[in-house]
Amino acid sequence: MTIVQPLFYSSKPQTTSVVQRFILSVFLMLFISVSAIADEITLNLKDADIRALISTVSKFTGKNFIIDPRVKAKVTVISANTLTPEAVYEVFLSVLQVHGYAAVLTGSVIKIVPEVNAKQGPLPLSDKNTKYASDELITKIIRLDHVPASQLVPILRPLVPQQGHLAAYNPTNTLIITDHAGNIQRLMKIIRGVDRPDSDELEIIPLKHASASELVRIINSLKTTATKGAGSTGPKLAADDRTNSILVTGDRSSRLKIRATIGYLDTPLEDGGGNTHVIYLKYAKAENLSKILTGLKKPRRNGATKAKGAVAKTSFGNAISQSAIIQADEETNALIITADPNTVKNLKAVIRQLDIRRAQVMIEAIIAEITESKQKELGVGIAVDGSSDNNNTIPSAISNFAGIDDVLLSVLGGNTLSSVPSGLSFGVGESTSSGVRYGLLLRALQSDTNTNILSTPNIVTLDNEEAELIVGQNLPFVTGSFTGAGNNNPNNPFQTIERQDVGLTLKVTPQINEGDTIKLEIEQETSSVIPGTVDLGIATRKRSFKTSVLVDDGGILILGGLVQEEVTDTQSKIPLLGDIPLIGFLFRSQSTTKNKQNLMVFLRPTILRDHRDAAFVTNEKYSLLRGVESAAYDKEDESFGLIDGAAPRLPPIEGIDRSKQTTDKSQVNLKPDESDDWEDDDEFI
C-alpha cells in the first residue's frame, strides 16, 4: 500500500477525505503502539517512509514542518520504552542526522532540508540560557583567553563533520563553529582543556630608576607589533605607579624575556638624577607656574574617574602621573618636583615652553589740546555826574558798558585809574559852572588768545600685563559739612574732605599678536581744575575714554578727539537811544567772542622683544633728557656766581646702535626648544 504524504504538516486539524484518514490510521496502527501512559508513546518503525515519521512527530509534538522535496528515505526506529514529546523530537532529529538531513527552525516553522545546505540557513546562535537538543544544528562563538584561535583550527577540524563549519577570527581571538549541539558541547570541553596559560604564576618586578607606566607602554607597543596578525595574546603587563612596579603574567619563557628587557631599560640616568628635582626658573613666577603644572594632572570633569596612580593625557600627548608632587619656593623662585622620571621629563618640556622671556611694549601717548579764542569789542559810553546846584539836586546818569563808568568818573574827577582797561580808550569830559560834569568814552578792543597744551606720557609694560600712569595732583574736595551744638560753643562746624587725583591717568594692557600687531585695551583720563571755582568748591573739567584697538608695531593711531567751536555775539545799548539812526552807536556797545577748541589723542606702541631693544629705547630717552639739561646749563647766567659743578648732572650711559641689530625678529624671539642651555641650570637632588 502506498501512502501519499503532503509537503506541509501541521498539528492543527485539516480537511481530508474519509478514505485518507482510514488509510493513515491503519498505517500508524501497524507501526505505532500507544502506551497507556498519557502523553507518552512507544515508537517502533521498520522501513517506514520518513514523511510518515514527520507527520507523526508533528501531531505528537505540535510542531509545524516544511519538507524539502529532496527529503526521501526509509527509516527504522525501535523503542523499548515510552517516550515524551521532547524525547520523541530528539529521536526524530537523530533520525534526520543519520539520513543526512537537518531541522532548521525559522520562526514558528521547522524546515527539513539536506544537512549540507543547513549551515547556510538561519541557524540559531547559541545562548548559554537556552537548552538545545543534542542533534539540533546551531552556531557557537567561543572566545579564547590564552591559546591563539588559529592554532586550534587544525586540531578541531577532524572532529567537525563535513557538513559542519569551523573558522578562526584572529582580531578577537575567537572560534566560530556550526554543528549539532551535542558535538559542540564535546568540542567546548576539549577547548576548555587546551585554552589554559602555561603558568598561573604572577610575577612582580619592582623598578629602581625607570617609570613603570612608561616601560609598560614601551613593551606593549613592541609586543603588539611583533604579534600583529598572529592572533597571539602573549603575556600581560600592568603598571603600579604607587610602588613603581610592573606586574607580569604569562608563560615562563615570555616572563624571562620581559624581565631581561626591563633589566636593560631600568638603568640610572647619566646625571644621576633621582625622583626629586629642583628647577630654577629664569623668567616665570614659581607660584603661578606651580598652579598651571598641578592643573595638568587633574582629570577632566567630563571624563571617567580614574584610580589612584592613573595616567592623564596632556595636550602634548605625554603622560602626567597623578601622584606627582609640585611645590613652589618663592624665595629662590624655583619649582620642586617629586615624580617618576617620565613625568619629570614631560613637566620639564612644559616648563621649557613657559619659562621664556616675555616681550615688552612701550606705549607713547600724545594728548594735544589746542584752544583759540578771539574777541572784538567796540562801544561808546556817556556819563553825567550830578551835584547840588542852588540847593537843587541834579541826578547822575551813566551808560555802564563793560566798566566804562570807572574810566569816565576817573577822567572827570581828575583821579588816577586804579587799573587800565585793555584795548584803546579815548574819552572827553567837561564840568559846567553849575557843577555838573559830562563825559564821553570811546573804547575799542580786540584780543587773540591761543593755548597749546601738549602731554606725552610714556609707559613700558610686559605683554598681557596692565600698566598704569598717573601724573597730577591730589586735591581735597568738600563732600559734606555739619554744624552742631557743643558744650562751650553753640556752633561747632566741621567739613568732610575727600581727596581725588586731578591730572593725567593712563591705563593700558597690551597683547602681542601674530604678525607684530598689538591689541591694546586703554583707559585714559585727563582732568583739570576750572579757574574761578575755588570759593564755591573745586570744579574740574574731565575728559576720558575707554577702548580696545589694534595697532602695528611702531604705528601711530588716533584714539579719539573733540573739535568744538563756539561764537558769542553780545550787544549792550540804551533803549530807544541806541536805535537812533546815525547817532545810535553813541549809545550802544558790541562785542564778539569766538572760541575754538581741538582735542586729539594719539598712540604709538613699540615692541621690545629683548634686552637690546629695551637698551636702545632707554638710551634714546635718556639722551633726550641730557640734551634738555645741557641746553638749560648753556643758558645759565654766570653772573649769579654759581660754583662750577655745584649742580648735579646726569651721567652718560653706553649707547646701543639699533641699526647693528638683526632685522629678523624671528631670530630674536627664540622658540623654547632653541633657548640656550636651559637644562644646564637645573639642579637635581
XYZ file of C-alpha atoms in Angstrom:
685
model
C 0.000 0.000 0.000
C 1.384 3.414 -0.978
C 0.662 6.345 1.299
C 0.832 9.846 -0.222
C 2.141 12.381 2.294
C 1.605 16.173 1.910
C 4.616 18.544 1.796
C 3.354 20.550 4.790
C 2.356 19.003 8.090
C 0.638 20.870 10.896
C -0.662 19.953 14.332
C -3.968 21.687 13.514
C -6.864 19.547 12.121
C -7.062 19.533 8.316
C -9.897 18.650 5.973
C -9.109 15.251 4.397
C -11.211 12.591 2.863
C -12.559 9.701 4.890
C -10.504 7.290 2.837
C -7.238 9.105 3.553
C -7.957 9.137 7.273
C -8.702 5.425 7.268
C -5.542 4.523 5.368
C -3.379 6.703 7.624
C -4.896 5.195 10.772
C -4.251 1.674 9.579
C -0.654 2.578 8.692
C 0.062 4.048 12.098
C -1.557 1.125 13.922
C 0.828 -1.236 12.155
C 3.967 0.514 13.405
C 2.999 2.515 16.448
C 1.557 1.188 19.674
C 0.173 3.748 22.052
C 1.078 3.294 25.700
C -1.471 3.541 28.435
C 0.518 6.349 29.969
C -0.893 9.744 28.991
C 1.238 11.941 26.649
C 3.781 9.177 26.025
C 4.146 6.765 23.134
C 6.250 3.803 22.144
C 7.770 4.435 18.748
C 8.580 1.379 16.601
C 9.039 1.778 12.851
C 10.509 -0.536 10.224
C 11.306 0.678 6.735
C 8.714 3.416 7.097
C 8.620 6.456 4.861
C 10.390 9.368 6.544
C 7.466 11.587 5.663
C 5.165 9.350 7.704
C 7.516 9.818 10.660
C 7.442 13.596 10.151
C 3.646 13.519 10.172
C 3.570 11.500 13.393
C 6.082 13.778 15.145
C 4.113 16.841 14.024
C 0.903 15.568 15.573
C 2.520 14.344 18.788
C 4.774 17.381 19.461
C 2.561 20.083 17.965
C 5.368 21.411 15.721
C 4.934 22.594 12.140
C 7.255 21.280 9.421
C 8.116 22.235 5.848
C 9.757 19.370 3.915
C 12.295 19.919 1.189
C 11.404 17.918 -1.966
C 14.805 16.233 -1.747
C 13.953 14.613 1.587
C 13.328 10.907 0.827
C 14.305 7.898 2.955
C 13.176 4.693 4.652
C 13.605 4.801 8.409
C 13.645 2.180 11.151
C 13.113 3.122 14.797
C 12.969 0.652 17.680
C 11.845 1.890 21.084
C 11.500 -0.343 24.131
C 10.181 2.352 26.452
C 7.590 5.057 26.200
C 8.805 8.482 25.065
C 7.746 12.001 25.997
C 7.184 14.610 23.263
C 10.651 16.066 23.962
C 12.264 12.629 23.682
C 10.344 11.891 20.504
C 11.667 15.127 18.941
C 15.262 14.264 19.907
C 14.853 10.795 18.353
C 13.431 12.478 15.270
C 16.469 14.804 14.988
C 18.796 11.800 15.335
C 16.956 10.011 12.533
C 17.350 13.100 10.323
C 21.093 13.284 11.094
C 21.587 9.582 10.252
C 19.976 10.057 6.862
C 21.815 13.328 6.095
C 19.049 15.774 6.863
C 18.675 18.562 9.409
C 15.868 20.546 11.028
C 16.273 24.346 10.786
C 13.954 26.464 12.926
C 12.631 29.541 11.091
C 10.123 31.470 13.143
C 7.318 29.062 14.102
C 8.112 26.605 11.300
C 10.847 23.936 11.110
C 12.419 23.298 7.726
C 13.602 19.763 6.872
C 16.486 20.204 4.426
C 19.645 18.300 3.412
C 22.345 18.747 6.039
C 24.863 20.145 3.548
C 22.566 23.151 2.987
C 21.514 23.606 6.604
C 24.582 25.605 7.721
C 23.715 28.308 5.183
C 20.269 28.798 6.661
C 19.199 30.959 9.644
C 20.553 28.671 12.351
C 20.065 29.802 15.968
C 23.066 31.405 17.672
C 23.960 29.504 20.807
C 22.860 31.137 24.047
C 24.001 29.879 27.427
C 20.493 30.390 28.807
C 18.868 28.206 26.116
C 18.858 24.393 26.172
C 19.241 22.693 22.802
C 18.658 19.115 21.701
C 21.883 17.206 21.144
C 21.150 16.722 17.431
C 19.901 20.284 16.838
C 22.017 22.253 14.408
C 23.326 25.521 15.980
C 26.168 28.040 15.660
C 28.508 28.732 18.607
C 31.038 31.589 19.078
C 33.849 30.714 21.506
C 36.339 33.360 22.722
C 39.781 32.107 23.747
C 41.845 33.669 26.525
C 45.283 32.104 26.240
C 45.687 29.987 23.101
C 45.594 31.612 19.630
C 42.407 30.616 17.826
C 44.259 29.897 14.589
C 46.297 27.190 16.343
C 43.180 25.278 17.457
C 41.575 25.084 13.997
C 43.773 22.221 12.667
C 43.290 20.367 15.961
C 39.483 20.589 15.949
C 38.937 20.198 12.197
C 38.873 16.361 12.212
C 36.239 16.431 14.970
C 33.798 18.530 12.946
C 31.758 16.693 10.271
C 31.984 17.696 6.658
C 28.573 19.345 6.833
C 29.717 21.482 9.793
C 31.704 24.720 9.821
C 34.836 25.721 11.771
C 36.718 29.035 11.412
C 39.003 31.318 13.472
C 38.805 35.116 13.739
C 42.245 36.378 14.800
C 41.496 40.057 15.672
C 39.269 38.954 18.586
C 40.882 35.501 19.033
C 37.561 33.645 18.669
C 36.313 30.377 17.095
C 33.072 30.078 15.084
C 31.572 26.543 14.979
C 28.394 25.358 13.230
C 27.439 21.798 14.133
C 24.996 19.730 16.141
C 24.624 20.882 19.735
C 25.929 17.601 21.125
C 29.131 17.746 19.124
C 29.642 21.423 20.014
C 29.416 20.521 23.706
C 32.144 17.923 23.164
C 34.333 20.458 21.343
C 33.899 23.013 24.130
C 35.203 20.520 26.702
C 38.262 19.993 24.544
C 38.769 23.767 24.110
C 38.480 24.404 27.858
C 41.152 21.821 28.475
C 43.501 23.377 25.926
C 42.871 27.122 26.475
C 44.922 27.489 29.659
C 48.016 29.556 30.480
C 51.334 27.797 30.708
C 51.597 29.024 34.290
C 49.232 30.949 36.541
C 52.132 32.492 38.449
C 52.039 36.273 38.936
C 55.408 37.984 38.916
C 56.004 41.469 40.373
C 59.079 43.324 39.135
C 59.985 46.457 41.167
C 61.810 49.260 39.362
C 64.592 51.419 40.732
C 65.086 54.088 38.098
C 62.591 53.866 35.220
C 58.879 54.662 35.246
C 56.568 51.641 35.459
C 53.907 53.218 33.243
C 56.440 54.182 30.588
C 58.049 50.725 30.467
C 54.649 49.005 30.201
C 53.767 51.310 27.312
C 57.038 50.547 25.513
C 56.857 46.760 25.994
C 53.187 46.598 24.991
C 53.925 48.540 21.821
C 56.744 46.125 20.951
C 54.559 43.112 21.769
C 51.691 44.432 19.654
C 53.992 44.991 16.679
C 55.565 41.524 16.972
C 52.270 39.627 17.283
C 50.233 41.699 14.835
C 48.162 39.393 12.653
C 49.183 36.243 14.554
C 46.271 36.300 16.976
C 48.571 35.565 19.925
C 47.720 37.075 23.260
C 51.114 36.594 24.930
C 51.935 37.732 28.467
C 50.030 40.511 30.173
C 51.614 43.518 31.872
C 50.236 46.105 34.293
C 51.892 49.089 35.989
C 51.544 50.073 39.645
C 52.598 53.725 39.814
C 52.266 53.838 43.589
C 55.085 51.321 44.121
C 56.659 51.870 40.682
C 56.392 48.146 39.908
C 55.342 46.045 36.902
C 53.023 43.020 37.229
C 53.582 40.245 34.642
C 51.543 37.101 33.932
C 52.225 34.548 31.197
C 54.337 31.546 30.332
C 57.761 31.189 31.836
C 59.714 31.903 28.664
C 57.763 35.105 27.973
C 58.294 36.317 31.525
C 62.022 35.717 31.252
C 62.199 37.790 28.058
C 60.214 40.621 29.636
C 62.397 40.559 32.767
C 65.512 40.837 30.608
C 64.022 43.772 28.700
C 63.051 45.545 31.924
C 66.520 44.994 33.389
C 68.087 46.590 30.339
C 65.776 49.631 30.463
C 65.736 50.120 34.248
C 69.096 51.871 34.412
C 70.042 55.116 36.198
C 70.280 58.375 34.295
C 73.681 59.642 33.273
C 73.381 62.711 35.501
C 72.493 60.540 38.487
C 69.128 62.259 38.990
C 66.517 60.763 41.290
C 62.783 61.270 41.583
C 63.046 64.731 43.206
C 64.178 67.641 41.062
C 64.727 71.337 41.766
C 64.254 73.583 38.741
C 65.268 77.243 38.990
C 63.159 79.491 36.805
C 64.574 82.332 34.737
C 61.553 84.466 33.931
C 58.287 82.871 35.096
C 56.970 83.143 38.638
C 57.249 79.855 40.509
C 53.926 80.219 42.323
C 51.978 80.816 39.100
C 53.746 78.040 37.207
C 53.120 75.599 40.050
C 49.357 76.107 39.738
C 49.497 75.504 35.980
C 51.512 72.290 36.281
C 49.307 70.985 39.086
C 46.260 71.515 36.876
C 47.778 69.330 34.150
C 47.471 66.190 36.232
C 43.827 66.765 37.173
C 41.389 64.567 35.209
C 38.776 66.235 33.057
C 35.397 66.774 34.659
C 33.509 65.071 31.849
C 35.801 62.056 31.882
C 35.514 58.910 33.918
C 37.010 58.833 37.415
C 40.406 57.206 37.372
C 42.004 55.143 40.087
C 44.865 56.436 42.132
C 48.078 56.414 40.187
C 46.288 56.544 36.870
C 47.744 58.488 33.998
C 46.151 61.566 32.446
C 46.882 62.745 28.907
C 48.009 66.283 28.280
C 47.793 68.314 25.114
C 51.459 67.409 24.497
C 50.459 63.764 24.079
C 52.598 62.679 27.050
C 51.692 61.128 30.365
C 51.487 63.189 33.581
C 51.282 60.976 36.661
C 48.518 61.774 39.129
C 50.913 61.056 42.009
C 53.374 63.804 41.026
C 54.054 66.456 43.695
C 54.823 70.013 42.553
C 55.762 72.778 45.004
C 56.992 76.353 44.579
C 59.735 78.112 46.544
C 59.056 81.845 46.298
C 62.361 82.941 47.853
C 64.507 81.242 45.209
C 61.803 81.258 42.501
C 62.252 77.527 41.998
C 59.993 74.510 41.453
C 60.413 71.302 43.448
C 59.030 68.268 41.580
C 58.752 64.762 43.015
C 57.632 62.251 40.382
C 58.754 59.353 38.261
C 61.355 60.101 35.574
C 58.828 60.035 32.752
C 56.601 62.607 34.453
C 59.591 64.814 35.284
C 60.659 64.725 31.652
C 57.208 65.771 30.467
C 56.938 68.533 33.073
C 60.325 69.897 32.032
C 59.105 70.095 28.457
C 56.142 72.177 29.616
C 58.304 74.406 31.836
C 60.761 74.978 28.992
C 57.980 76.428 26.842
C 56.501 78.587 29.609
C 59.680 79.893 31.267
C 60.651 82.285 28.483
C 61.495 85.959 28.352
C 58.288 87.804 27.630
C 58.327 90.689 25.234
C 57.616 94.206 26.483
C 55.647 97.025 24.923
C 56.430 100.744 25.195
C 53.324 102.881 24.767
C 53.790 106.533 23.823
C 50.688 108.696 24.006
C 50.277 112.196 22.567
C 47.466 114.245 24.086
C 47.181 117.589 22.278
C 44.687 120.286 23.288
C 44.721 123.479 21.204
C 42.402 126.348 22.139
C 41.994 129.506 20.029
C 39.998 132.483 21.380
C 39.279 135.767 19.578
C 37.381 138.778 20.995
C 36.341 142.087 19.425
C 34.633 144.932 21.313
C 33.529 148.450 20.237
C 31.375 150.850 22.237
C 30.660 154.445 23.377
C 29.899 155.333 26.955
C 28.297 158.538 28.359
C 28.379 159.642 31.983
C 26.691 162.526 33.836
C 27.742 163.274 37.377
C 25.024 165.111 39.289
C 25.715 167.527 42.169
C 23.929 170.194 44.220
C 23.176 173.451 42.399
C 21.477 176.203 44.460
C 20.177 173.527 46.735
C 18.775 171.713 43.687
C 19.802 168.125 43.199
C 20.820 167.066 39.666
C 20.631 163.343 39.132
C 23.613 161.325 37.884
C 23.378 159.078 34.829
C 25.854 156.715 33.197
C 25.803 154.119 30.480
C 27.593 151.307 32.257
C 29.097 149.313 29.422
C 31.811 146.881 30.494
C 33.465 149.098 33.162
C 33.355 152.321 31.209
C 31.909 154.109 34.256
C 35.157 153.721 36.202
C 37.143 155.276 33.382
C 34.768 158.266 32.874
C 34.456 159.096 36.530
C 38.209 158.947 36.941
C 38.706 161.285 33.972
C 36.040 163.768 35.129
C 37.328 163.733 38.650
C 40.939 164.061 37.670
C 41.786 160.887 39.524
C 44.294 158.227 38.556
C 42.946 154.972 37.145
C 43.302 152.108 39.523
C 43.514 149.731 36.568
C 43.987 150.449 32.909
C 41.452 148.582 30.809
C 42.534 146.537 27.848
C 42.301 147.940 24.364
C 42.108 151.556 23.126
C 40.121 154.040 25.256
C 39.508 157.691 24.206
C 37.461 159.953 26.447
C 36.446 163.612 26.750
C 34.719 165.416 29.580
C 33.705 168.856 30.851
C 32.377 170.426 34.030
C 29.794 173.204 33.923
C 29.651 176.264 36.169
C 26.787 174.680 37.992
C 28.965 171.714 38.976
C 27.529 169.153 36.568
C 30.133 167.069 34.809
C 29.697 165.356 31.452
C 31.868 162.679 29.893
C 32.109 160.508 26.799
C 34.384 157.480 26.218
C 35.123 155.566 23.040
C 36.543 152.073 23.581
C 37.846 149.561 21.022
C 39.280 146.153 21.961
C 40.494 143.123 20.019
C 42.186 140.190 21.748
C 43.576 136.892 20.402
C 44.364 134.050 22.779
C 45.989 130.779 21.743
C 46.511 127.957 24.200
C 48.505 124.841 23.361
C 48.601 122.053 25.918
C 50.663 119.032 24.950
C 51.085 115.896 27.101
C 53.249 112.953 26.026
C 53.059 110.211 28.667
C 55.222 107.105 28.141
C 54.948 103.746 29.854
C 56.528 100.303 29.400
C 54.870 97.042 30.450
C 55.085 93.307 29.854
C 52.969 91.532 27.295
C 49.465 90.897 28.717
C 50.201 92.917 31.868
C 48.266 96.047 32.860
C 50.228 99.263 33.407
C 49.007 102.497 34.992
C 50.494 106.011 34.847
C 49.211 108.913 36.986
C 50.589 112.456 36.657
C 48.781 115.187 38.563
C 47.789 116.464 41.971
C 45.806 115.028 44.827
C 43.320 117.792 45.679
C 40.836 118.000 48.565
C 37.140 118.066 47.697
C 34.495 119.040 50.229
C 31.945 116.257 50.310
C 29.850 117.480 53.254
C 29.591 119.871 56.192
C 27.880 119.800 59.559
C 27.154 122.382 62.256
C 26.276 121.077 65.692
C 25.815 122.414 69.212
C 28.658 121.977 71.646
C 29.008 122.497 75.370
C 31.107 125.669 75.193
C 30.423 126.750 71.655
C 26.865 126.675 70.307
C 28.224 126.192 66.808
C 30.832 123.546 66.116
C 31.019 123.252 62.348
C 33.165 120.732 60.544
C 33.567 119.514 56.974
C 34.286 116.151 55.407
C 37.064 116.149 52.850
C 37.780 113.586 50.140
C 40.966 113.731 48.121
C 40.961 112.909 44.442
C 43.637 112.724 41.775
C 43.438 115.523 39.234
C 45.676 115.353 36.196
C 46.559 112.659 33.683
C 45.771 108.954 34.164
C 46.678 106.276 31.627
C 45.885 102.558 31.952
C 46.874 100.157 29.194
C 47.082 96.362 28.705
C 48.954 95.250 25.553
C 48.700 91.874 23.842
C 51.201 90.986 21.128
C 49.595 89.028 18.291
C 50.909 87.235 15.233
C 52.488 89.464 12.614
C 53.745 92.135 15.060
C 50.294 93.532 15.683
C 49.374 94.706 19.155
C 45.952 94.696 20.750
C 45.613 97.488 23.303
C 42.984 97.874 25.993
C 43.209 101.540 27.010
C 41.682 103.786 29.634
C 42.759 107.437 29.519
C 41.522 110.328 31.624
C 42.534 113.983 31.680
C 41.134 116.291 34.365
C 41.903 119.885 35.385
C 40.564 122.481 37.815
C 38.301 125.125 36.288
C 39.615 128.615 37.287
C 37.405 130.794 39.492
C 35.564 127.923 41.141
C 37.618 127.522 44.291
C 35.408 129.689 46.516
C 32.274 127.742 45.680
C 34.042 124.408 45.730
C 36.565 122.952 43.330
C 35.126 122.128 39.929
C 37.065 120.023 37.439
C 36.969 119.529 33.725
C 37.238 115.845 32.806
C 37.928 114.104 29.505
C 38.200 110.326 29.369
C 37.763 107.384 27.044
C 37.983 103.591 27.222
C 38.548 101.475 24.135
C 40.297 98.465 22.563
C 42.317 98.929 19.382
C 44.689 97.004 17.115
C 47.926 98.738 16.082
C 51.008 97.627 14.170
C 54.384 97.695 15.853
C 55.662 101.297 15.688
C 52.477 102.571 14.044
C 50.575 105.677 15.135
C 46.825 105.504 15.644
C 44.392 108.208 16.665
C 42.244 107.036 19.546
C 39.731 109.855 19.659
C 39.243 113.582 19.649
C 36.955 116.548 20.090
C 36.585 119.595 17.854
C 34.455 122.326 19.404
C 33.788 125.832 18.073
C 31.754 128.481 19.929
C 30.821 132.001 18.707
C 29.187 134.538 21.094
C 27.802 137.918 19.940
C 26.888 140.430 22.688
C 25.232 143.837 22.182
C 24.551 146.337 25.002
C 22.627 149.574 24.372
C 20.373 152.220 25.878
C 16.792 151.548 24.888
C 15.471 153.828 22.107
C 18.637 155.900 22.012
C 20.736 153.012 20.799
C 18.381 152.519 17.838
C 18.505 156.109 16.549
C 19.963 156.150 13.070
C 23.373 157.718 12.585
C 23.871 158.582 16.253
C 22.640 155.327 17.797
C 26.183 153.936 18.006
C 26.866 156.574 20.677
C 24.508 154.748 22.992
C 25.453 151.072 22.411
C 28.360 148.677 22.743
C 29.051 145.455 20.771
C 31.374 142.528 21.437
C 32.042 139.253 19.590
C 33.841 136.280 21.136
C 34.949 133.188 19.195
C 36.349 130.115 20.941
C 37.700 127.108 19.028
C 38.944 124.010 20.823
C 40.703 120.962 19.376
C 41.453 117.881 21.478
C 43.183 114.854 19.912
C 44.758 111.723 21.424
C 47.312 109.630 19.519
C 49.066 106.397 20.459
C 52.193 104.607 19.269
C 53.177 101.190 20.685
C 56.636 99.701 20.175
C 57.524 96.067 20.846
C 60.691 95.496 22.901
C 61.461 91.833 22.265
C 64.776 91.544 24.065
C 67.276 93.460 26.175
C 68.825 95.087 23.100
C 65.548 96.750 22.116
C 64.990 97.877 25.701
C 68.529 99.275 25.987
C 68.209 101.180 22.717
C 64.938 102.855 23.707
C 66.292 103.642 27.168
C 69.408 105.248 25.708
C 67.286 107.266 23.280
C 65.070 108.716 26.008
C 67.995 109.269 28.355
C 69.972 111.129 25.701
C 66.979 113.356 25.034
C 66.790 114.261 28.717
C 70.515 115.007 28.886
C 70.163 117.263 25.843
C 67.474 119.297 27.592
C 69.675 119.513 30.677
C 72.691 120.674 28.668
C 70.639 123.364 26.929
C 69.499 124.657 30.300
C 73.073 124.864 31.595
C 74.280 126.626 28.446
C 71.762 129.415 29.010
C 72.671 129.780 32.656
C 73.723 133.320 33.514
C 77.167 133.169 35.029
C 76.592 136.499 36.803
C 74.891 134.619 39.590
C 78.275 133.389 40.611
C 77.359 129.750 40.825
C 80.215 127.457 41.586
C 81.055 125.328 38.557
C 79.844 121.791 39.016
C 77.724 122.582 42.050
C 74.514 121.296 40.433
C 74.383 117.547 39.782
C 74.428 116.432 36.169
C 73.050 113.284 34.568
C 75.884 110.828 33.877
C 76.313 109.416 30.354
C 75.391 105.817 29.607
C 76.706 103.454 26.986
C 74.640 103.715 23.834
C 73.456 100.905 21.583
C 73.295 101.190 17.828
C 69.977 99.656 16.885
C 70.953 99.504 13.216
C 73.503 96.806 14.058
C 70.804 94.573 15.471
C 69.242 91.809 13.420
C 66.183 92.764 11.479
C 64.826 89.223 11.556
C 62.585 89.294 14.585
C 62.124 85.544 14.444
C 65.788 85.224 15.477
C 65.225 87.440 18.482
C 62.101 85.705 19.736
C 63.713 82.306 20.214
C 61.492 79.294 20.428
C 61.555 77.461 23.749
C 63.394 74.470 22.286
C 66.116 76.807 20.912
C 66.852 78.533 24.198
C 70.465 78.099 25.157
C 71.496 75.727 27.943
C 68.119 75.700 29.677
C 68.562 72.301 31.197
C 72.076 73.170 32.351
C 70.556 75.431 35.007
C 68.669 72.544 36.634
C 69.940 71.169 39.868
C 68.855 67.736 40.991
C 68.514 66.330 44.461
